[in-house]
Amino acid sequence: MHSDRRSKAYEFGVEAFLNFAVENLLTTTHIRCPCVKCVNLKLFGVGIIRDHVYFNGIDQSYKNWTFHGEPWEATTNANRNVEEDDGHSRYSFVSKEIDMDDNDFGDFGSDPYEFANVIGDGDQPVYPGCRKYTKLSALVKLYNLKAKHGMSDVCFTELLILQGDLLPEGNTIPTSMYEAKKTLCALGLSYEKMHACPNDCILYRKEYEDSTNCPTCGISRWKEGKDSILKEGVPAKVVWYFPPIPRFKRMFQSHETAKSLT
């Protein structure tokens, strides 16, 4: 992964990776691309992925190939309970700060052990000696800035790299968008996007799922461009639905919070 992309070592590594992925996923056409631009968000065939990792380079933070058949790494403290500190949940700050705008990795939080491991990051200072921010709280703050100001994934990755360079040696800031999303998505804060009428008449779901115009006001489902031409496939309005079940699962992982909820 760290070799020169023109070297034989890199060439052998790419082929070994592709063979590993094909053997485990049993497909050659629908494989997540681990290049620095796709960061496992897009599916391609083997040929395109090979081109991407040569032209763009591979995401070097992707060390455990979980999207290509390698099992999750287990940690010794994975099964510990999330305890309370000073009467407050150790992850209570997340509910106040987080404002995620992507769900590309699905619900990592379906595994309570994975969630416990991520919460463990909340104990790590963002750099040795720092008392104000932990790795998780700093990442949440940075991700909020991304969502608030509409940063692209590439811009956010570069910001993370710059932050890592500015902070003292030994800091725990992620070095890529993939690594940041993997951490945050493990919190289980999933959501669903639904197309809606711009006038708030209906949601395009159930019986209206295939409709292109609102049955109440007649306005189009699709966004109108500057040339007054409808952009088919681009919704005029999208609302977010936050399912309560994953949130209850997180709350019930703390004995104290579960007692209060009950």
XYZ file of N, CA and C in Angstrom:
786
model
N 0.827 -1.216 0.000
C 0.000 0.000 0.000
C 0.860 1.264 0.000
N 2.047 1.171 0.619
C 2.912 2.344 0.744
C 4.000 2.387 -0.328
N 4.029 1.390 -1.184
C 5.072 1.350 -2.213
C 4.786 2.345 -3.328
N 5.834 2.657 -4.089
C 5.687 3.500 -5.274
C 4.733 2.814 -6.242
N 3.785 3.578 -6.782
C 2.776 2.973 -7.675
C 3.366 2.455 -8.983
N 4.609 2.813 -9.262
C 5.270 2.315 -10.493
C 6.065 1.046 -10.220
N 6.118 0.643 -8.957
C 6.963 -0.492 -8.587
C 6.254 -1.829 -8.769
N 7.075 -2.886 -8.844
C 6.537 -4.242 -8.938
C 5.821 -4.623 -7.641
N 6.332 -4.135 -6.521
C 5.719 -4.454 -5.229
C 4.273 -3.954 -5.189
N 4.049 -2.745 -5.718
C 2.686 -2.193 -5.740
C 1.805 -3.015 -6.685
N 2.363 -3.376 -7.828
C 1.624 -4.176 -8.814
C 1.203 -5.509 -8.202
N 2.124 -6.201 -7.517
C 1.791 -7.469 -6.872
C 0.737 -7.263 -5.783
N 0.882 -6.156 -5.044
C -0.070 -5.858 -3.971
C -1.475 -5.638 -4.489
N -1.587 -4.898 -5.612
C -2.895 -4.627 -6.217
C -3.554 -5.938 -6.647
N -2.778 -6.795 -7.301
C -3.345 -8.059 -7.787
C -3.735 -8.969 -6.620
N -2.918 -8.961 -5.554
C -3.243 -9.770 -4.375
C -4.536 -9.274 -3.732
N -4.688 -7.952 -3.666
C -5.902 -7.370 -3.087
C -7.130 -7.747 -3.922
N -7.038 -7.600 -5.240
C -8.179 -7.896 -6.119
C -8.537 -9.378 -6.054
N -7.533 -10.248 -6.039
C -7.805 -11.690 -5.926
C -8.494 -12.009 -4.603
N -8.023 -11.369 -3.529
C -8.621 -11.572 -2.200
C -10.088 -11.151 -2.206
N -10.365 -9.978 -2.814
C -11.732 -9.460 -2.853
C -12.649 -10.381 -3.658
N -12.190 -10.820 -4.828
C -13.009 -11.685 -5.694
C -13.283 -13.017 -4.999
N -12.283 -13.593 -4.359
C -12.449 -14.886 -3.679
C -13.453 -14.798 -2.532
N -13.442 -13.682 -1.819
C -14.317 -13.536 -0.660
C -15.708 -13.032 -1.005
N -15.807 -12.140 -2.003
C -17.101 -11.553 -2.348
C -17.811 -12.325 -3.452
N -17.061 -13.203 -4.133
C -17.629 -14.041 -5.210
C -18.275 -13.203 -6.298
N -17.668 -12.072 -6.633
C -18.131 -11.233 -7.726
C -16.937 -10.495 -8.304
N -17.023 -10.169 -9.588
C -15.968 -9.365 -10.223
C -16.501 -8.020 -10.686
N -17.804 -7.779 -10.457
C -18.426 -6.565 -11.011
C -18.952 -5.594 -9.963
N -19.188 -6.050 -8.731
C -19.752 -5.176 -7.697
C -18.855 -5.199 -6.455
N -17.738 -4.502 -6.545
C -16.752 -4.461 -5.467
C -16.498 -2.994 -5.092
N -16.409 -2.734 -3.799
C -16.134 -1.360 -3.357
C -14.704 -0.965 -3.727
N -14.566 0.269 -4.251
C -13.257 0.740 -4.683
C -12.544 1.455 -3.538
N -11.334 0.989 -3.138
C -10.631 1.584 -2.002
C -9.655 2.699 -2.379
N -9.795 3.288 -3.574
C -8.883 4.365 -3.948
C -9.167 5.607 -3.113
N -8.265 6.586 -3.126
C -8.396 7.753 -2.253
C -9.580 8.638 -2.631
N -10.087 8.501 -3.846
C -11.245 9.309 -4.251
C -12.569 8.608 -3.939
N -12.622 7.301 -4.112
C -13.879 6.559 -3.880
C -14.048 6.154 -2.409
N -12.947 5.946 -1.693
C -12.910 5.522 -0.285
C -14.018 4.529 0.068
N -14.159 3.500 -0.761
C -15.111 2.401 -0.513
C -16.575 2.831 -0.549
N -16.865 3.960 -1.185
C -18.258 4.402 -1.289
C -18.899 3.977 -2.608
N -18.070 3.612 -3.612
C -18.603 3.298 -4.933
C -18.244 1.871 -5.338
N -19.156 1.252 -6.098
C -18.970 -0.126 -6.550
C -18.564 -0.142 -8.017
N -17.529 -0.925 -8.343
C -17.073 -1.048 -9.725
C -16.625 -2.475 -9.991
N -16.318 -2.725 -11.253
C -15.732 -3.994 -11.630
C -14.235 -3.993 -11.350
N -13.624 -5.167 -11.439
C -12.197 -5.327 -11.120
C -11.321 -4.414 -11.975
N -11.629 -4.315 -13.266
C -10.803 -3.515 -14.179
C -10.755 -2.045 -13.796
N -11.926 -1.482 -13.469
C -11.987 -0.061 -13.103
C -11.279 0.169 -11.772
N -11.469 -0.745 -10.809
C -10.806 -0.603 -9.512
C -9.291 -0.646 -9.691
N -8.818 -1.550 -10.557
C -7.377 -1.638 -10.817
C -6.857 -0.294 -11.340
N -7.584 0.307 -12.287
C -7.177 1.616 -12.827
C -7.172 2.681 -11.733
N -8.221 2.686 -10.890
C -8.343 3.704 -9.843
C -7.180 3.651 -8.854
N -6.820 2.437 -8.398
C -5.770 2.357 -7.379
C -4.396 2.668 -7.959
N -4.264 2.561 -9.308
C -3.011 2.982 -9.947
C -2.993 4.496 -10.152
N -4.097 5.043 -10.657
C -4.135 6.477 -10.962
C -4.288 7.337 -9.703
N -5.150 6.907 -8.785
C -5.456 7.729 -7.608
C -4.684 7.318 -6.364
N -4.229 6.071 -6.328
C -3.603 5.542 -5.117
C -4.656 4.933 -4.205
N -4.237 4.040 -3.324
C -5.162 3.381 -2.412
C -5.240 4.169 -1.105
N -6.419 4.168 -0.491
C -6.608 4.844 0.792
C -5.765 4.105 1.843
N -4.693 4.748 2.299
C -3.734 4.052 3.164
C -4.221 3.856 4.591
N -5.365 4.490 4.932
C -5.935 4.235 6.264
C -6.796 2.972 6.270
N -7.059 2.421 5.081
C -7.891 1.219 4.975
C -7.007 -0.014 5.179
N -6.699 -0.300 6.438
C -5.762 -1.369 6.758
C -6.448 -2.698 7.040
N -7.692 -2.653 7.472
C -8.452 -3.880 7.720
C -9.525 -3.984 6.632
N -9.383 -4.907 5.702
C -10.207 -4.936 4.492
C -11.602 -5.503 4.749
N -12.346 -4.851 5.620
C -13.652 -5.359 6.036
C -14.685 -5.340 4.921
N -14.529 -4.421 3.952
C -15.486 -4.363 2.843
C -15.164 -5.380 1.761
N -14.068 -6.111 1.938
C -13.646 -7.048 0.904
C -13.417 -8.453 1.461
N -14.045 -8.729 2.629
C -14.046 -10.094 3.132
C -13.235 -10.343 4.377
N -12.443 -9.372 4.811
C -11.648 -9.580 6.024
C -12.519 -9.311 7.249
N -12.460 -10.150 8.286
C -13.302 -9.944 9.471
C -12.861 -8.726 10.257
N -13.830 -8.180 11.050
C -13.509 -7.055 11.929
C -12.469 -7.483 12.945
N -11.540 -6.564 13.258
C -10.547 -6.854 14.289
C -11.214 -6.812 15.652
N -10.976 -7.860 16.455
C -11.548 -7.891 17.803
C -10.591 -7.213 18.775
N -11.126 -6.596 19.808
C -10.284 -6.000 20.834
C -10.660 -6.600 22.177
N -9.713 -6.576 23.088
C -9.910 -7.277 24.356
C -10.998 -6.657 25.203
N -11.262 -5.362 25.007
C -12.261 -4.711 25.861
C -13.582 -4.509 25.141
N -13.813 -5.307 24.084
C -15.000 -5.079 23.267
C -16.293 -5.334 24.008
N -16.260 -6.228 24.971
C -17.510 -6.599 25.626
C -17.741 -5.863 26.942
N -16.932 -4.816 27.200
C -17.150 -4.106 28.455
C -18.379 -3.209 28.335
N -18.998 -2.948 29.471
C -20.182 -2.087 29.476
C -19.780 -0.624 29.435
N -20.593 0.195 28.780
C -20.343 1.628 28.753
C -20.774 2.205 30.090
N -19.792 2.623 30.885
C -20.080 3.080 32.235
C -20.398 4.568 32.262
N -20.744 5.059 33.459
C -21.070 6.460 33.653
C -19.905 7.187 34.305
N -19.684 8.427 33.934
C -18.691 9.273 34.569
C -19.386 10.508 35.111
N -19.239 10.750 36.406
C -19.817 11.931 37.055
C -21.309 12.060 36.796
N -21.995 10.916 36.742
C -23.449 10.960 36.584
C -23.910 11.217 35.161
N -22.975 11.292 34.207
C -23.346 11.551 32.813
C -22.804 10.440 31.947
N -23.533 10.087 30.921
C -23.062 9.070 29.992
C -21.811 9.563 29.290
N -20.845 8.638 29.076
C -19.601 9.029 28.423
C -19.820 9.419 26.974
N -20.946 9.055 26.411
C -21.194 9.478 25.037
C -22.325 10.477 24.942
N -22.679 11.120 26.058
C -23.797 12.064 26.031
C -23.512 13.271 25.156
N -22.211 13.661 25.036
C -21.894 14.826 24.223
C -22.248 14.607 22.757
N -22.278 13.331 22.339
C -22.562 13.038 20.937
C -23.950 13.534 20.549
N -24.944 13.288 21.397
C -26.311 13.686 21.079
C -26.444 15.199 20.967
N -25.530 15.934 21.648
C -25.601 17.388 21.598
C -24.869 17.945 20.385
N -23.822 17.251 19.958
C -22.943 17.828 18.967
C -23.116 17.287 17.556
N -23.459 15.977 17.444
C -23.353 15.349 16.128
C -24.477 15.768 15.203
N -24.130 15.934 13.923
C -25.110 16.328 12.912
C -24.686 15.701 11.601
N -24.706 14.372 11.543
C -24.164 13.661 10.406
C -25.029 13.845 9.179
N -24.370 13.863 7.994
C -25.122 14.087 6.769
C -24.915 12.996 5.745
N -24.352 11.871 6.138
C -24.158 10.765 5.211
C -24.433 9.454 5.918
N -24.884 8.464 5.103
C -25.148 7.153 5.699
C -24.622 6.072 4.777
N -23.463 6.344 4.150
C -22.961 5.474 3.107
C -22.502 4.112 3.608
N -22.237 4.008 4.909
C -21.713 2.759 5.427
C -22.776 1.937 6.122
N -24.032 2.338 6.056
C -25.079 1.585 6.729
C -24.970 1.720 8.221
N -25.581 0.774 8.951
C -25.624 0.858 10.409
C -24.538 0.002 11.025
N -23.306 0.555 11.142
C -22.223 -0.142 11.818
C -22.646 -0.483 13.244
N -23.517 0.370 13.807
C -23.874 0.233 15.210
C -24.760 -0.941 15.517
N -25.107 -1.762 14.526
C -25.927 -2.938 14.799
C -25.168 -3.937 15.665
N -23.836 -3.810 15.709
C -23.016 -4.678 16.555
C -22.653 -3.912 17.829
N -23.192 -4.306 18.989
C -22.903 -3.566 20.216
C -21.435 -3.574 20.589
N -20.689 -4.638 20.225
C -19.274 -4.681 20.529
C -18.524 -3.613 19.745
N -18.895 -3.457 18.473
C -18.257 -2.426 17.653
C -18.527 -1.054 18.244
N -19.758 -0.844 18.731
C -20.116 0.428 19.353
C -19.254 0.674 20.594
N -19.078 -0.358 21.418
C -18.270 -0.216 22.631
C -16.835 0.161 22.295
N -16.310 -0.410 21.201
C -14.947 -0.081 20.795
C -14.825 1.381 20.396
N -15.832 1.871 19.664
C -15.804 3.270 19.229
C -15.895 4.203 20.416
N -16.771 3.881 21.373
C -16.894 4.714 22.571
C -15.578 4.746 23.335
N -14.804 3.645 23.224
C -13.491 3.628 23.854
C -12.602 4.749 23.344
N -12.815 5.175 22.082
C -12.054 6.291 21.538
C -12.347 7.580 22.293
N -13.511 7.638 22.935
C -13.877 8.839 23.677
C -12.950 9.088 24.852
N -12.193 8.050 25.276
C -11.253 8.184 26.392
C -9.897 8.707 25.940
N -9.599 8.602 24.649
C -8.280 8.986 24.165
C -8.198 10.489 23.956
N -7.212 11.175 24.541
C -7.054 12.603 24.242
C -6.686 12.775 22.774
N -7.093 13.883 22.186
C -6.832 14.098 20.761
C -5.327 14.186 20.496
N -4.554 14.570 21.510
C -3.100 14.470 21.463
C -2.612 14.327 22.909
N -1.455 13.754 23.135
C -0.980 13.513 24.505
C -0.971 14.800 25.347
N -1.671 14.736 26.478
C -1.706 15.886 27.375
C -2.909 16.789 27.190
N -3.681 16.590 26.128
C -4.857 17.444 25.887
C -5.984 17.052 26.841
N -6.570 18.037 27.518
C -7.650 17.769 28.462
C -9.007 18.227 27.952
N -9.005 19.084 26.936
C -10.268 19.663 26.468
C -11.003 18.764 25.475
N -10.276 18.096 24.579
C -10.908 17.286 23.532
C -10.374 15.855 23.541
N -11.280 14.924 23.269
C -10.893 13.545 23.002
C -10.931 13.345 21.490
N -10.472 12.183 21.041
C -10.510 11.889 19.607
C -11.932 11.998 19.072
N -12.891 11.403 19.806
C -14.270 11.367 19.329
C -14.921 12.743 19.357
N -14.726 13.496 20.434
C -15.364 14.816 20.522
C -14.795 15.774 19.472
N -13.482 15.688 19.215
C -12.860 16.530 18.195
C -13.388 16.177 16.812
N -13.532 14.869 16.550
C -14.026 14.422 15.250
C -15.467 14.870 15.024
N -16.286 14.801 16.062
C -17.679 15.243 15.958
C -17.742 16.734 15.637
N -16.912 17.541 16.316
C -16.871 18.984 16.060
C -16.482 19.267 14.612
N -15.448 18.577 14.129
C -14.988 18.777 12.759
C -16.050 18.360 11.748
N -16.730 17.238 12.037
C -17.751 16.755 11.105
C -18.936 17.717 11.052
N -19.231 18.354 12.185
C -20.293 19.357 12.190
C -19.950 20.518 11.278
N -18.679 20.924 11.270
C -18.252 22.004 10.377
C -18.441 21.601 8.915
N -18.117 20.336 8.614
C -18.305 19.834 7.242
C -19.763 19.942 6.818
N -20.661 19.468 7.712
C -22.086 19.481 7.390
C -22.624 20.907 7.301
N -22.200 21.776 8.202
C -22.712 23.149 8.268
C -22.320 23.971 7.046
N -21.088 23.757 6.553
C -20.580 24.591 5.463
C -20.504 23.856 4.124
N -21.053 22.646 4.079
C -21.133 21.913 2.812
C -19.789 21.537 2.223
N -18.827 21.149 3.058
C -17.512 20.738 2.549
C -17.630 19.454 1.744
N -16.865 19.361 0.683
C -16.804 18.105 -0.064
C -15.977 17.095 0.727
N -16.102 15.813 0.364
C -15.334 14.771 1.047
C -13.829 14.997 0.870
N -13.437 15.437 -0.341
C -12.013 15.673 -0.619
C -11.490 16.810 0.259
N -12.268 17.896 0.363
C -11.883 19.034 1.191
C -11.750 18.618 2.656
N -12.709 17.801 3.126
C -12.686 17.374 4.528
C -11.473 16.485 4.805
N -11.138 15.615 3.856
C -9.962 14.760 4.018
C -8.702 15.610 4.143
N -8.595 16.642 3.292
C -7.420 17.517 3.342
C -7.370 18.294 4.657
N -8.553 18.687 5.165
C -8.612 19.379 6.457
C -8.112 18.464 7.584
N -8.519 17.181 7.539
C -8.073 16.218 8.556
C -6.554 16.041 8.514
N -6.019 15.952 7.302
C -4.568 15.785 7.151
C -3.837 17.006 7.708
N -4.365 18.217 7.389
C -3.752 19.445 7.895
C -3.824 19.506 9.422
N -4.985 19.130 9.980
C -5.140 19.119 11.442
C -4.120 18.192 12.082
N -3.948 17.024 11.472
C -2.988 16.062 11.996
C -1.564 16.600 11.986
N -1.232 17.377 10.929
C 0.102 17.959 10.842
C 0.302 19.087 11.849
N -0.769 19.849 12.114
C -0.673 20.995 13.020
C -0.583 20.577 14.489
N -1.260 19.482 14.820
C -1.279 19.030 16.221
C 0.024 18.317 16.584
N 0.336 18.235 17.874
C 1.578 17.572 18.297
C 1.647 16.112 17.842
N 2.859 15.592 17.797
C 3.078 14.199 17.385
C 2.346 13.253 18.335
N 1.782 12.192 17.777
C 1.036 11.229 18.583
C -0.439 11.545 18.661
N -0.902 12.540 17.846
C -2.334 12.875 17.866
C -3.151 11.770 17.214
N -4.456 11.730 17.546
C -5.334 10.633 17.101
C -6.343 11.070 16.043
N -6.125 12.222 15.402
C -7.034 12.693 14.352
C -6.983 11.728 13.163
N -8.143 11.269 12.638
C -8.150 10.395 11.459
C -7.496 11.098 10.263
N -6.985 10.332 9.343
C -6.281 10.923 8.203
C -7.070 10.848 6.901
N -8.319 10.370 6.970
C -9.115 10.283 5.743
C -10.602 10.318 6.074
N -11.389 10.645 5.051
C -12.836 10.663 5.189
C -13.361 9.278 5.526
N -12.763 8.252 4.940
C -13.204 6.882 5.200
C -13.063 6.544 6.679
N -11.890 6.862 7.245
C -11.626 6.534 8.647
C -12.568 7.296 9.574
N -12.821 8.581 9.230
C -13.726 9.400 10.051
C -15.143 8.844 10.010
N -15.621 8.482 8.826
C -16.983 7.954 8.686
C -17.124 6.612 9.384
N -16.094 5.788 9.313
C -16.159 4.468 9.950
C -16.356 4.633 11.449
N -15.685 5.633 12.021
C -15.815 5.886 13.454
C -17.194 6.409 13.800
N -17.661 7.405 13.046
C -18.936 8.050 13.382
C -20.138 7.166 13.078
N -20.062 6.417 11.975
C -21.205 5.572 11.621
C -21.396 4.430 12.612
N -20.328 4.056 13.316
C -20.451 3.008 14.325
C -21.327 3.446 15.491
N -21.593 4.736 15.596
C -22.475 5.213 16.658
C -23.929 4.843 16.388
N -24.216 4.367 15.183
C -25.570 3.901 14.883
C -26.568 5.008 14.633
N -26.093 6.229 14.308
C -27.007 7.338 14.078
C -27.451 7.349 12.615
N -28.150 6.315 12.204
C -28.597 6.187 10.826
C -29.849 7.018 10.582
N -30.117 7.274 9.327
C -31.336 7.994 8.979
C -31.767 7.597 7.575
N -32.982 7.971 7.219
C -33.502 7.705 5.883
C -33.845 9.024 5.215
N -33.503 9.144 3.929
C -33.864 10.339 3.164
C -35.140 10.052 2.386
N -36.092 10.970 2.431
C -37.361 10.807 1.717
C -37.638 12.041 0.873
N -38.042 11.816 -0.372
C -38.453 12.930 -1.216
C -39.776 13.485 -0.688
N -39.930 14.802 -0.768
C -41.147 15.441 -0.259
C -41.636 16.496 -1.234
N -42.925 16.815 -1.148
C -43.487 17.909 -1.930
C -42.888 19.215 -1.408
N -42.448 20.132 -2.278
C -41.889 21.412 -1.826
C -42.851 22.213 -0.949
N -44.167 21.952 -1.109
C -45.161 22.642 -0.285
C -45.562 21.843 0.954
N -44.836 20.768 1.222
C -45.060 19.924 2.407
C -46.408 19.204 2.405
N -46.928 18.928 1.221
C -48.217 18.221 1.148
C -48.065 16.730 1.461
N -47.073 16.093 0.845
C -46.912 14.642 0.990
C -45.443 14.261 1.048
N -45.191 13.011 1.442
C -43.890 12.372 1.270
C -44.042 11.364 0.134
N -43.041 11.286 -0.732
C -43.104 10.345 -1.847
C -42.694 8.954 -1.367
N -43.608 8.310 -0.643
C -43.390 6.962 -0.131
C -44.701 6.214 -0.182
N -44.633 4.893 0.040
C -45.814 4.033 -0.019
C -46.536 4.218 -1.351
N -47.795 4.643 -1.333
C -48.557 4.728 -2.587
C -48.064 5.826 -3.519
N -47.268 6.776 -2.987
C -46.767 7.882 -3.811
C -45.314 7.686 -4.244
N -44.763 6.518 -3.980
C -43.337 6.283 -4.210
C -42.912 6.530 -5.651
N -43.771 6.185 -6.614
C -43.422 6.335 -8.034
C -44.042 7.574 -8.671
N -44.713 8.395 -7.893
C -45.350 9.603 -8.438
C -44.302 10.647 -8.804
N -44.607 11.453 -9.815
C -43.686 12.525 -10.227
C -44.277 13.910 -9.959
N -45.563 13.946 -9.582
C -46.211 15.210 -9.229
C -47.033 15.037 -7.967
N -47.120 16.070 -7.171
C -47.893 16.008 -5.939
C -49.381 15.901 -6.266
N -50.095 14.904 -5.711
C -51.527 14.748 -5.992
C -52.381 15.853 -5.354
N -51.806 16.604 -4.425
C -52.563 17.652 -3.742
C -52.451 19.001 -4.444
N -51.186 19.438 -4.678
C -50.994 20.768 -5.284
C -50.547 20.705 -6.735
N -50.147 19.520 -7.210
C -49.787 19.348 -8.619
C -48.366 19.733 -8.968
N -47.603 20.227 -8.007
C -46.233 20.663 -8.303
C -45.333 19.457 -8.542
N -44.300 19.640 -9.372
C -43.413 18.532 -9.725
C -42.550 18.091 -8.559
N -42.245 16.820 -8.583
C -41.353 16.237 -7.578
C -39.905 16.673 -7.804
N -39.579 17.020 -9.066
C -38.186 17.262 -9.437
C -37.809 18.733 -9.365
N -36.539 18.968 -9.170
C -36.016 20.318 -9.036
C -35.979 21.021 -10.387
N -36.261 22.310 -10.368
C -36.251 23.110 -11.589
C -34.922 23.848 -11.688
N -34.251 23.725 -12.839
C -32.968 24.389 -13.028
C -33.127 25.866 -13.349
N -31.998 26.568 -13.506
C -32.037 27.998 -13.824
C -32.673 28.271 -15.174
N -32.615 27.270 -16.057
C -33.220 27.414 -17.395
C -34.682 26.992 -17.389
N -35.249 26.812 -16.185
C -36.661 26.422 -16.007
C -36.957 25.015 -16.507
N -35.942 24.231 -16.759
C -36.115 22.843 -17.183
C -35.984 21.938 -15.957
N -36.926 20.995 -15.820
C -36.910 20.093 -14.667
C -35.737 19.124 -14.759
N -35.023 18.956 -13.642
C -33.922 18.010 -13.571
C -34.460 16.677 -13.053
N -34.886 15.832 -13.971
C -35.495 14.561 -13.575
C -34.518 13.709 -12.765
N -35.002 13.215 -11.634
C -34.169 12.418 -10.753
C -33.554 13.222 -9.621
N -33.620 14.559 -9.726
C -33.093 15.427 -8.660
C -34.278 15.984 -7.873
N -34.518 15.516 -6.647
C -35.704 15.937 -5.897
C -35.691 17.418 -5.549
N -36.867 18.039 -5.563
C -36.988 19.449 -5.194
C -36.838 19.633 -3.692
N -37.229 18.611 -2.927
C -37.117 18.702 -1.476
C -36.882 17.313 -0.901
N -36.000 17.242 0.082
C -35.699 15.980 0.756
C -35.813 16.198 2.254
N -36.503 15.294 2.940
C -36.575 15.356 4.401
C -35.852 14.144 4.979
N -35.371 14.277 6.193
C -34.638 13.206 6.857
C -35.472 12.627 7.972
N -35.533 11.283 8.000
C -36.251 10.576 9.070
C -35.218 9.859 9.934
N -35.259 10.122 11.231
C -34.311 9.513 12.157
C -34.995 8.376 12.916
N -34.750 7.116 12.542
C -35.401 5.983 13.219
C -35.046 5.960 14.707
N -36.019 5.775 15.589
C -35.747 5.798 17.028
C -35.097 4.513 17.551
N -35.319 3.370 16.885
C -34.837 2.087 17.413
C -33.318 2.065 17.627
N -32.493 2.470 16.630
C -31.036 2.456 16.885
C -30.643 3.340 18.054
N -31.360 4.441 18.258
C -31.038 5.346 19.360
C -31.381 4.719 20.708
N -32.504 3.996 20.753
C -32.852 3.304 21.990
C -31.818 2.219 22.310
N -31.341 1.530 21.273
C -30.327 0.495 21.483
C -29.095 1.088 22.157
N -28.684 2.272 21.674
C -27.504 2.916 22.260
C -27.773 3.295 23.712
N -28.934 3.880 23.974
C -29.265 4.326 25.329
C -29.290 3.155 26.311
N -29.814 2.017 25.860
C -29.940 0.858 26.738
C -28.617 0.138 26.982
N -27.547 0.583 26.342
C -26.249 -0.045 26.595
C -25.584 0.497 27.850
N -26.172 1.502 28.447
C -25.689 1.996 29.731
C -26.674 1.569 30.810
N -26.180 0.966 31.892
C -27.067 0.496 32.970
C -27.896 1.636 33.544
N -27.240 2.781 33.795
C -27.939 3.911 34.418
C -29.008 4.475 33.485
N -28.651 4.662 32.222
C -29.615 5.206 31.271
C -30.755 4.241 31.052
N -30.448 2.931 30.982
C -31.508 1.916 30.797
C -32.490 1.950 31.961
N -31.971 2.138 33.166
C -32.837 2.212 34.358
C -33.788 3.409 34.255
N -33.263 4.538 33.833
C -34.083 5.746 33.696
C -35.124 5.577 32.595
N -34.721 4.984 31.479
C -35.632 4.768 30.355
C -36.782 3.843 30.757
N -36.452 2.779 31.497
C -37.465 1.827 31.929
C -38.462 2.502 32.872
